[in-house]
A tleap script that builds the chain and sets N, CA, C and O, in Angstrom:
source leaprc.protein.ff14SB
mol = sequence {
  NMET GLY PRO ASP GLY PHE SER SER THR PHE
  GLU THR PHE ASP LEU ARG GLN GLY CYS ALA
  TRP ARG PHE VAL MET HIE GLY PRO ASP GLY
  THR ASP TYR PRO ASN GLU ASN VAL PHE ARG
  GLU LEU GLU PRO PRO HIE ARG ILE VAL VAL
  GLU HIE ILE SER GLU VAL HIE HIE PHE LEU
  LEU THR ILE THR PHE VAL ALA SER GLY ASN
  GLN THR LEU VAL GLY TRP ARG GLN LEU PHE
  ASP THR ALA GLU HIE ARG ASP SER LEU THR
  ALA VAL VAL PRO GLN ALA ASN GLU GLN ASN
  LEU SER ARG LEU GLN ALA GLU VAL ALA ARG
  VAL SER CPRO
}
set mol.1.N position { -96.169 46.614 188.864 }
set mol.1.CA position { -94.920 47.219 189.312 }
set mol.1.C position { -94.219 46.261 190.250 }
set mol.1.O position { -94.802 45.785 191.225 }
set mol.2.N position { -92.986 45.989 189.952 }
set mol.2.CA position { -92.188 45.152 190.825 }
set mol.2.C position { -91.727 43.890 190.124 }
set mol.2.O position { -92.160 43.589 189.011 }
set mol.3.N position { -90.836 43.148 190.791 }
set mol.3.CA position { -90.356 41.901 190.215 }
set mol.3.C position { -91.433 40.814 190.223 }
set mol.3.O position { -92.520 41.002 190.769 }
set mol.4.N position { -91.113 39.689 189.615 }
set mol.4.CA position { -92.056 38.569 189.537 }
set mol.4.C position { -92.576 38.207 190.925 }
set mol.4.O position { -91.820 38.156 191.894 }
set mol.5.N position { -93.875 37.958 191.000 }
set mol.5.CA position { -94.509 37.569 192.252 }
set mol.5.C position { -94.975 38.728 193.102 }
set mol.5.O position { -95.697 38.519 194.077 }
set mol.6.N position { -94.585 39.938 192.765 }
set mol.6.CA position { -94.983 41.123 193.517 }
set mol.6.C position { -96.201 41.777 192.864 }
set mol.6.O position { -96.425 41.641 191.662 }
set mol.7.N position { -96.968 42.474 193.664 }
set mol.7.CA position { -98.020 43.350 193.159 }
set mol.7.C position { -97.837 44.691 193.857 }
set mol.7.O position { -97.076 44.799 194.818 }
set mol.8.N position { -98.528 45.697 193.377 }
set mol.8.CA position { -98.378 47.035 193.964 }
set mol.8.C position { -99.720 47.712 194.111 }
set mol.8.O position { -100.630 47.525 193.303 }
set mol.9.N position { -99.818 48.499 195.155 }
set mol.9.CA position { -100.968 49.371 195.370 }
set mol.9.C position { -100.458 50.801 195.306 }
set mol.9.O position { -99.667 51.223 196.150 }
set mol.10.N position { -100.912 51.543 194.305 }
set mol.10.CA position { -100.479 52.929 194.152 }
set mol.10.C position { -101.337 53.816 195.035 }
set mol.10.O position { -102.565 53.731 195.014 }
set mol.11.N position { -100.684 54.663 195.807 }
set mol.11.CA position { -101.376 55.615 196.661 }
set mol.11.C position { -101.426 56.988 196.000 }
set mol.11.O position { -102.458 57.658 196.019 }
set mol.12.N position { -100.296 57.404 195.412 }
set mol.12.CA position { -100.182 58.701 194.751 }
set mol.12.C position { -99.281 58.548 193.540 }
set mol.12.O position { -98.207 57.952 193.626 }
set mol.13.N position { -99.722 59.088 192.408 }
set mol.13.CA position { -98.877 59.120 191.217 }
set mol.13.C position { -99.174 60.430 190.508 }
set mol.13.O position { -100.079 60.509 189.678 }
set mol.14.N position { -98.396 61.465 190.845 }
set mol.14.CA position { -98.582 62.797 190.284 }
set mol.14.C position { -97.377 63.096 189.407 }
set mol.14.O position { -96.364 63.613 189.879 }
set mol.15.N position { -97.494 62.767 188.123 }
set mol.15.CA position { -96.377 62.855 187.185 }
set mol.15.C position { -96.134 64.309 186.769 }
set mol.15.O position { -96.377 64.711 185.631 }
set mol.16.N position { -95.642 65.077 187.749 }
set mol.16.CA position { -95.213 66.456 187.533 }
set mol.16.C position { -93.937 66.663 188.331 }
set mol.16.O position { -93.761 66.075 189.399 }
set mol.17.N position { -93.047 67.499 187.810 }
set mol.17.CA position { -91.779 67.736 188.486 }
set mol.17.C position { -92.013 68.207 189.914 }
set mol.17.O position { -92.805 69.118 190.158 }
set mol.18.N position { -91.310 67.570 190.863 }
set mol.18.CA position { -91.420 67.930 192.273 }
set mol.18.C position { -92.555 67.232 193.000 }
set mol.18.O position { -92.706 67.401 194.210 }
set mol.19.N position { -93.353 66.454 192.287 }
set mol.19.CA position { -94.513 65.813 192.897 }
set mol.19.C position { -94.218 64.356 193.262 }
set mol.19.O position { -93.199 63.783 192.875 }
set mol.20.N position { -95.154 63.786 194.022 }
set mol.20.CA position { -94.931 62.479 194.656 }
set mol.20.C position { -95.446 61.300 193.848 }
set mol.20.O position { -96.390 61.397 193.064 }
set mol.21.N position { -94.775 60.185 194.084 }
set mol.21.CA position { -95.209 58.865 193.621 }
set mol.21.C position { -95.008 57.933 194.809 }
set mol.21.O position { -93.879 57.580 195.150 }
set mol.22.N position { -96.111 57.541 195.432 }
set mol.22.CA position { -96.059 56.643 196.586 }
set mol.22.C position { -96.857 55.383 196.285 }
set mol.22.O position { -97.974 55.436 195.771 }
set mol.23.N position { -96.255 54.253 196.619 }
set mol.23.CA position { -96.934 52.984 196.433 }
set mol.23.C position { -96.391 51.965 197.414 }
set mol.23.O position { -95.338 52.165 198.019 }
set mol.24.N position { -97.118 50.871 197.563 }
set mol.24.CA position { -96.676 49.760 198.402 }
set mol.24.C position { -96.521 48.540 197.509 }
set mol.24.O position { -97.464 48.128 196.833 }
set mol.25.N position { -95.313 47.959 197.513 }
set mol.25.CA position { -95.101 46.691 196.807 }
set mol.25.C position { -95.419 45.576 197.794 }
set mol.25.O position { -94.955 45.584 198.934 }
set mol.26.N position { -96.215 44.623 197.338 }
set mol.26.CA position { -96.616 43.497 198.166 }
set mol.26.C position { -95.830 42.272 197.703 }
set mol.26.O position { -96.003 41.798 196.581 }
set mol.27.N position { -94.965 41.767 198.581 }
set mol.27.CA position { -94.141 40.614 198.250 }
set mol.27.C position { -94.934 39.327 198.238 }
set mol.27.O position { -96.001 39.249 198.846 }
set mol.28.N position { -94.427 38.313 197.551 }
set mol.28.CA position { -95.129 37.028 197.470 }
set mol.28.C position { -95.287 36.362 198.835 }
set mol.28.O position { -96.149 35.501 199.008 }
set mol.29.N position { -94.454 36.758 199.810 }
set mol.29.CA position { -94.571 36.199 201.162 }
set mol.29.C position { -95.491 37.014 202.055 }
set mol.29.O position { -95.618 36.726 203.245 }
set mol.30.N position { -96.148 38.052 201.476 }
set mol.30.CA position { -97.073 38.885 202.239 }
set mol.30.C position { -96.443 40.123 202.852 }
set mol.30.O position { -97.141 40.926 203.471 }
set mol.31.N position { -95.141 40.293 202.693 }
set mol.31.CA position { -94.467 41.475 203.229 }
set mol.31.C position { -94.787 42.689 202.370 }
set mol.31.O position { -94.757 42.614 201.142 }
set mol.32.N position { -95.091 43.800 203.015 }
set mol.32.CA position { -95.346 45.061 202.313 }
set mol.32.C position { -94.093 45.930 202.348 }
set mol.32.O position { -93.417 46.031 203.371 }
set mol.33.N position { -93.799 46.553 201.210 }
set mol.33.CA position { -92.633 47.412 201.067 }
set mol.33.C position { -93.092 48.793 200.610 }
set mol.33.O position { -93.282 49.016 199.414 }
set mol.34.N position { -93.275 49.740 201.568 }
set mol.34.CA position { -93.676 51.092 201.187 }
set mol.34.C position { -92.573 51.765 200.372 }
set mol.34.O position { -91.389 51.616 200.675 }
set mol.35.N position { -92.966 52.497 199.351 }
set mol.35.CA position { -92.040 53.229 198.493 }
set mol.35.C position { -92.495 54.668 198.384 }
set mol.35.O position { -93.658 54.948 198.095 }
set mol.36.N position { -91.565 55.573 198.618 }
set mol.36.CA position { -91.846 56.996 198.461 }
set mol.36.C position { -90.845 57.573 197.478 }
set mol.36.O position { -89.638 57.376 197.615 }
set mol.37.N position { -91.358 58.288 196.486 }
set mol.37.CA position { -90.529 58.828 195.410 }
set mol.37.C position { -90.980 60.237 195.076 }
set mol.37.O position { -92.114 60.626 195.357 }
set mol.38.N position { -90.074 60.997 194.471 }
set mol.38.CA position { -90.382 62.339 193.970 }
set mol.38.C position { -89.860 62.424 192.542 }
set mol.38.O position { -88.734 62.017 192.255 }
set mol.39.N position { -90.692 62.959 191.649 }
set mol.39.CA position { -90.267 63.191 190.268 }
set mol.39.C position { -89.381 64.439 190.254 }
set mol.39.O position { -89.871 65.552 190.446 }
set mol.40.N position { -88.078 64.253 190.027 }
set mol.40.CA position { -87.118 65.360 190.073 }
set mol.40.C position { -86.972 66.068 188.733 }
set mol.40.O position { -86.854 67.292 188.689 }
set mol.41.N position { -86.979 65.311 187.645 }
set mol.41.CA position { -86.836 65.918 186.314 }
set mol.41.C position { -87.773 65.200 185.351 }
set mol.41.O position { -87.894 63.976 185.374 }
set mol.42.N position { -88.424 65.978 184.515 }
set mol.42.CA position { -89.282 65.433 183.466 }
set mol.42.C position { -88.932 66.129 182.167 }
set mol.42.O position { -89.008 67.353 182.062 }
set mol.43.N position { -88.549 65.341 181.181 }
set mol.43.CA position { -88.247 65.853 179.846 }
set mol.43.C position { -89.020 65.007 178.843 }
set mol.43.O position { -88.432 64.196 178.128 }
set mol.44.N position { -90.354 65.196 178.787 }
set mol.44.CA position { -91.157 64.363 177.881 }
set mol.44.C position { -90.735 64.571 176.436 }
set mol.44.O position { -90.424 65.702 176.061 }
set mol.45.N position { -90.712 63.578 175.643 }
set mol.45.CA position { -90.962 62.165 175.937 }
set mol.45.C position { -89.682 61.368 176.132 }
set mol.45.O position { -89.671 60.158 175.909 }
set mol.46.N position { -88.592 62.031 176.549 }
set mol.46.CA position { -87.271 61.401 176.500 }
set mol.46.C position { -86.711 60.904 177.831 }
set mol.46.O position { -85.951 59.936 177.861 }
set mol.47.N position { -87.084 61.567 178.942 }
set mol.47.CA position { -86.354 61.269 180.178 }
set mol.47.C position { -87.179 61.615 181.404 }
set mol.47.O position { -87.895 62.616 181.432 }
set mol.48.N position { -87.064 60.758 182.428 }
set mol.48.CA position { -87.667 60.986 183.737 }
set mol.48.C position { -86.607 60.667 184.782 }
set mol.48.O position { -85.918 59.652 184.680 }
set mol.49.N position { -86.473 61.531 185.789 }
set mol.49.CA position { -85.586 61.253 186.913 }
set mol.49.C position { -86.441 61.211 188.173 }
set mol.49.O position { -87.172 62.151 188.488 }
set mol.50.N position { -86.325 60.089 188.884 }
set mol.50.CA position { -87.111 59.858 190.088 }
set mol.50.C position { -86.146 59.690 191.258 }
set mol.50.O position { -85.174 58.941 191.162 }
set mol.51.N position { -86.412 60.383 192.356 }
set mol.51.CA position { -85.641 60.177 193.576 }
set mol.51.C position { -86.422 59.251 194.490 }
set mol.51.O position { -87.563 59.536 194.855 }
set mol.52.N position { -85.800 58.144 194.853 }
set mol.52.CA position { -86.395 57.203 195.807 }
set mol.52.C position { -85.973 57.673 197.189 }
set mol.52.O position { -84.789 57.668 197.525 }
set mol.53.N position { -86.958 58.082 197.990 }
set mol.53.CA position { -86.703 58.665 199.304 }
set mol.53.C position { -86.689 57.553 200.348 }
set mol.53.O position { -87.708 56.907 200.592 }
set mol.54.N position { -85.539 57.339 200.955 }
set mol.54.CA position { -85.410 56.325 201.995 }
set mol.54.C position { -84.086 56.535 202.703 }
set mol.54.O position { -83.073 56.807 202.059 }
set mol.55.N position { -84.083 56.413 204.021 }
set mol.55.CA position { -82.836 56.553 204.768 }
set mol.55.C position { -81.892 55.387 204.510 }
set mol.55.O position { -80.673 55.555 204.550 }
set mol.56.N position { -82.443 54.212 204.246 }
set mol.56.CA position { -81.590 53.032 204.082 }
set mol.56.C position { -81.455 52.575 202.631 }
set mol.56.O position { -80.605 51.738 202.328 }
set mol.57.N position { -82.269 53.104 201.745 }
set mol.57.CA position { -82.243 52.644 200.341 }
set mol.57.C position { -82.544 53.822 199.411 }
set mol.57.O position { -83.502 53.791 198.638 }
set mol.58.N position { -81.714 54.852 199.499 }
set mol.58.CA position { -81.898 56.062 198.699 }
set mol.58.C position { -81.176 55.904 197.363 }
set mol.58.O position { -80.054 55.400 197.310 }
set mol.59.N position { -81.837 56.343 196.277 }
set mol.59.CA position { -81.181 56.353 194.977 }
set mol.59.C position { -81.923 57.287 194.038 }
set mol.59.O position { -83.061 57.681 194.292 }
set mol.60.N position { -81.249 57.635 192.938 }
set mol.60.CA position { -81.876 58.342 191.827 }
set mol.60.C position { -82.040 57.350 190.689 }
set mol.60.O position { -81.112 56.613 190.356 }
set mol.61.N position { -83.214 57.338 190.100 }
set mol.61.CA position { -83.522 56.469 188.972 }
set mol.61.C position { -83.742 57.353 187.754 }
set mol.61.O position { -84.612 58.224 187.756 }
set mol.62.N position { -82.948 57.124 186.718 }
set mol.62.CA position { -83.124 57.845 185.465 }
set mol.62.C position { -83.656 56.860 184.434 }
set mol.62.O position { -83.035 55.835 184.152 }
set mol.63.N position { -84.815 57.188 183.880 }
set mol.63.CA position { -85.442 56.359 182.854 }
set mol.63.C position { -85.425 57.154 181.555 }
set mol.63.O position { -85.888 58.293 181.509 }
set mol.64.N position { -84.890 56.546 180.504 }
set mol.64.CA position { -84.850 57.212 179.205 }
set mol.64.C position { -85.677 56.416 178.205 }
set mol.64.O position { -85.867 55.209 178.349 }
set mol.65.N position { -86.162 57.119 177.194 }
set mol.65.CA position { -86.996 56.525 176.149 }
set mol.65.C position { -86.456 56.979 174.797 }
set mol.65.O position { -86.360 58.175 174.522 }
set mol.66.N position { -86.103 56.004 173.957 }
set mol.66.CA position { -85.561 56.314 172.633 }
set mol.66.C position { -86.380 55.545 171.599 }
set mol.66.O position { -86.466 54.318 171.643 }
set mol.67.N position { -86.979 56.289 170.667 }
set mol.67.CA position { -87.745 55.647 169.600 }
set mol.67.C position { -86.812 54.840 168.712 }
set mol.67.O position { -85.716 55.278 168.365 }
set mol.68.N position { -87.281 53.645 168.354 }
set mol.68.CA position { -86.519 52.764 167.471 }
set mol.68.C position { -87.515 52.053 166.562 }
set mol.68.O position { -88.018 50.977 166.887 }
set mol.69.N position { -87.790 52.678 165.410 }
set mol.69.CA position { -88.822 52.140 164.524 }
set mol.69.C position { -90.174 52.242 165.204 }
set mol.69.O position { -90.572 53.318 165.652 }
set mol.70.N position { -90.882 51.121 165.281 }
set mol.70.CA position { -92.193 51.141 165.938 }
set mol.70.C position { -92.090 50.661 167.388 }
set mol.70.O position { -93.093 50.283 167.994 }
set mol.71.N position { -90.881 50.680 167.935 }
set mol.71.CA position { -90.651 50.281 169.321 }
set mol.71.C position { -89.976 51.410 170.072 }
set mol.71.O position { -89.571 52.414 169.487 }
set mol.72.N position { -89.862 51.228 171.389 }
set mol.72.CA position { -89.177 52.197 172.239 }
set mol.72.C position { -88.140 51.468 173.078 }
set mol.72.O position { -88.446 50.473 173.736 }
set mol.73.N position { -86.918 51.967 173.051 }
set mol.73.CA position { -85.857 51.437 173.891 }
set mol.73.C position { -85.915 52.177 175.226 }
set mol.73.O position { -85.816 53.403 175.273 }
set mol.74.N position { -86.076 51.419 176.308 }
set mol.74.CA position { -86.170 52.002 177.641 }
set mol.74.C position { -84.836 51.802 178.346 }
set mol.74.O position { -84.362 50.675 178.486 }
set mol.75.N position { -84.233 52.904 178.789 }
set mol.75.CA position { -83.008 52.850 179.586 }
set mol.75.C position { -83.363 53.004 181.057 }
set mol.75.O position { -84.297 53.727 181.404 }
set mol.76.N position { -82.617 52.325 181.920 }
set mol.76.CA position { -82.941 52.278 183.352 }
set mol.76.C position { -81.622 52.344 184.113 }
set mol.76.O position { -80.840 51.394 184.084 }
set mol.77.N position { -81.371 53.464 184.795 }
set mol.77.CA position { -80.102 53.641 185.507 }
set mol.77.C position { -80.379 54.087 186.930 }
set mol.77.O position { -81.041 55.100 187.157 }
set mol.78.N position { -79.868 53.324 187.886 }
set mol.78.CA position { -80.015 53.682 189.285 }
set mol.78.C position { -78.665 54.165 189.806 }
set mol.78.O position { -77.643 53.507 189.616 }
set mol.79.N position { -78.675 55.321 190.463 }
set mol.79.CA position { -77.473 55.893 191.046 }
set mol.79.C position { -77.631 55.894 192.560 }
set mol.79.O position { -78.461 56.620 193.108 }
set mol.80.N position { -76.826 55.072 193.232 }
set mol.80.CA position { -76.889 54.946 194.683 }
set mol.80.C position { -75.929 55.934 195.331 }
set mol.80.O position { -75.007 56.431 194.684 }
set mol.81.N position { -76.150 56.218 196.612 }
set mol.81.CA position { -75.327 57.201 197.317 }
set mol.81.C position { -73.875 56.769 197.469 }
set mol.81.O position { -72.967 57.600 197.470 }
set mol.82.N position { -73.665 55.454 197.597 }
set mol.82.CA position { -72.295 54.961 197.765 }
set mol.82.C position { -72.105 53.686 196.944 }
set mol.82.O position { -73.064 52.985 196.621 }
set mol.83.N position { -70.862 53.411 196.621 }
set mol.83.CA position { -70.542 52.161 195.929 }
set mol.83.C position { -70.847 50.970 196.825 }
set mol.83.O position { -71.253 49.916 196.335 }
set mol.84.N position { -70.657 51.122 198.124 }
set mol.84.CA position { -70.943 50.032 199.055 }
set mol.84.C position { -72.430 49.676 199.045 }
set mol.84.O position { -72.792 48.500 199.074 }
set mol.85.N position { -73.285 50.692 199.003 }
set mol.85.CA position { -74.728 50.432 198.945 }
set mol.85.C position { -75.077 49.704 197.652 }
set mol.85.O position { -75.808 48.713 197.664 }
set mol.86.N position { -74.554 50.197 196.551 }
set mol.86.CA position { -74.774 49.538 195.254 }
set mol.86.C position { -74.309 48.085 195.295 }
set mol.86.O position { -75.034 47.179 194.883 }
set mol.87.N position { -73.107 47.874 195.791 }
set mol.87.CA position { -72.544 46.530 195.820 }
set mol.87.C position { -73.364 45.583 196.686 }
set mol.87.O position { -73.445 44.391 196.388 }
set mol.88.N position { -73.971 46.092 197.747 }
set mol.88.CA position { -74.768 45.241 198.633 }
set mol.88.C position { -76.044 44.753 197.963 }
set mol.88.O position { -76.672 43.809 198.442 }
set mol.89.N position { -76.434 45.381 196.864 }
set mol.89.CA position { -77.689 45.049 196.187 }
set mol.89.C position { -77.499 44.324 194.858 }
set mol.89.O position { -78.484 43.954 194.219 }
set mol.90.N position { -76.265 44.115 194.433 }
set mol.90.CA position { -76.042 43.561 193.099 }
set mol.90.C position { -76.552 42.137 192.927 }
set mol.90.O position { -76.761 41.694 191.798 }
set mol.91.N position { -76.753 41.418 194.013 }
set mol.91.CA position { -77.287 40.060 193.898 }
set mol.91.C position { -78.785 40.055 193.636 }
set mol.91.O position { -79.333 39.040 193.209 }
set mol.92.N position { -79.459 41.184 193.888 }
set mol.92.CA position { -80.924 41.233 193.795 }
set mol.92.C position { -81.421 42.226 192.742 }
set mol.92.O position { -82.267 41.883 191.916 }
set mol.93.N position { -80.902 43.441 192.768 }
set mol.93.CA position { -81.485 44.538 191.986 }
set mol.93.C position { -81.448 44.318 190.472 }
set mol.93.O position { -82.481 44.520 189.834 }
set mol.94.N position { -80.342 43.922 189.857 }
set mol.94.CA position { -80.371 43.763 188.392 }
set mol.94.C position { -81.437 42.778 187.915 }
set mol.94.O position { -82.165 43.067 186.966 }
set mol.95.N position { -81.535 41.629 188.558 }
set mol.95.CA position { -82.542 40.640 188.162 }
set mol.95.C position { -83.955 41.160 188.422 }
set mol.95.O position { -84.846 40.974 187.594 }
set mol.96.N position { -84.163 41.811 189.569 }
set mol.96.CA position { -85.485 42.357 189.888 }
set mol.96.C position { -85.885 43.431 188.879 }
set mol.96.O position { -87.043 43.494 188.467 }
set mol.97.N position { -84.930 44.278 188.477 }
set mol.97.CA position { -85.229 45.310 187.479 }
set mol.97.C position { -85.572 44.688 186.129 }
set mol.97.O position { -86.493 45.149 185.455 }
set mol.98.N position { -84.848 43.655 185.729 }
set mol.98.CA position { -85.158 42.971 184.458 }
set mol.98.C position { -86.568 42.381 184.494 }
set mol.98.O position { -87.303 42.459 183.510 }
set mol.99.N position { -86.941 41.793 185.624 }
set mol.99.CA position { -88.293 41.239 185.765 }
set mol.99.C position { -89.336 42.348 185.691 }
set mol.99.O position { -90.370 42.192 185.042 }
set mol.100.N position { -89.064 43.458 186.353 }
set mol.100.CA position { -89.987 44.595 186.332 }
set mol.100.C position { -90.164 45.115 184.909 }
set mol.100.O position { -91.285 45.388 184.481 }
set mol.101.N position { -89.057 45.252 184.176 }
set mol.101.CA position { -89.135 45.750 182.803 }
set mol.101.C position { -89.812 44.736 181.874 }
set mol.101.O position { -90.517 45.128 180.944 }
set mol.102.N position { -89.609 43.456 182.113 }
set mol.102.CA position { -90.306 42.431 181.319 }
set mol.102.C position { -91.808 42.494 181.561 }
set mol.102.O position { -92.600 42.318 180.635 }
set mol.103.N position { -92.193 42.742 182.792 }
set mol.103.CA position { -93.625 42.885 183.105 }
set mol.103.C position { -94.198 44.128 182.413 }
set mol.103.O position { -95.323 44.100 181.915 }
set mol.104.N position { -93.425 45.212 182.386 }
set mol.104.CA position { -93.861 46.422 181.684 }
set mol.104.C position { -94.026 46.130 180.204 }
set mol.104.O position { -95.023 46.534 179.606 }
set mol.105.N position { -93.070 45.437 179.599 }
set mol.105.CA position { -93.136 45.099 178.177 }
set mol.105.C position { -94.395 44.278 177.879 }
set mol.105.O position { -95.075 44.525 176.883 }
set mol.106.N position { -94.700 43.320 178.728 }
set mol.106.CA position { -95.893 42.490 178.539 }
set mol.106.C position { -97.173 43.334 178.657 }
set mol.106.O position { -98.128 43.126 177.910 }
set mol.107.N position { -97.183 44.265 179.580 }
set mol.107.CA position { -98.369 45.112 179.759 }
set mol.107.C position { -98.555 46.046 178.565 }
set mol.107.O position { -99.679 46.246 178.106 }
set mol.108.N position { -97.462 46.617 178.060 }
set mol.108.CA position { -97.554 47.483 176.880 }
set mol.108.C position { -98.069 46.682 175.693 }
set mol.108.O position { -98.914 47.166 174.938 }
set mol.109.N position { -97.571 45.468 175.521 }
set mol.109.CA position { -98.027 44.614 174.409 }
set mol.109.C position { -99.513 44.274 174.564 }
set mol.109.O position { -100.239 44.175 173.575 }
set mol.110.N position { -99.952 44.101 175.799 }
set mol.110.CA position { -101.350 43.742 176.062 }
set mol.110.C position { -102.300 44.881 175.718 }
set mol.110.O position { -103.392 44.634 175.207 }
set mol.111.N position { -101.912 46.112 175.984 }
set mol.111.CA position { -102.812 47.256 175.773 }
set mol.111.C position { -102.602 47.963 174.450 }
set mol.111.O position { -103.409 48.815 174.077 }
set mol.112.N position { -101.527 47.631 173.720 }
set mol.112.CA position { -101.270 48.280 172.427 }
set mol.112.C position { -102.230 47.767 171.357 }
set mol.112.O position { -102.577 46.587 171.324 }
set mol.113.N position { -102.655 48.695 170.473 }
set mol.113.CA position { -103.573 48.272 169.411 }
set mol.113.C position { -102.906 47.363 168.388 }
set mol.113.O position { -103.552 46.926 167.436 }
savepdb mol mol.pdb
quit
């Protein structure tokens, strides 16, 4: 979990509506980034909405899954509280999300039969 060079330690991952997902992302420079999230909506197997709980970096993340032949198209949409907050992150977040999704793709390929 996380962009290139990061690792994560999961503390809680309770994939049920209203339940918590807490983890710490460990940066390549040794900095720890605690993350607290709540699963707000679950529509298996099509959609998950996660609220990232933070006073300074709050957002809703909607992840969608669409079957496409023998593959799955993953959609990833972050909704920030303000346009200013979103704009302050545009130099980092899109690239970091692409790296995170590429790592997920590699892991799925590694464990798929």
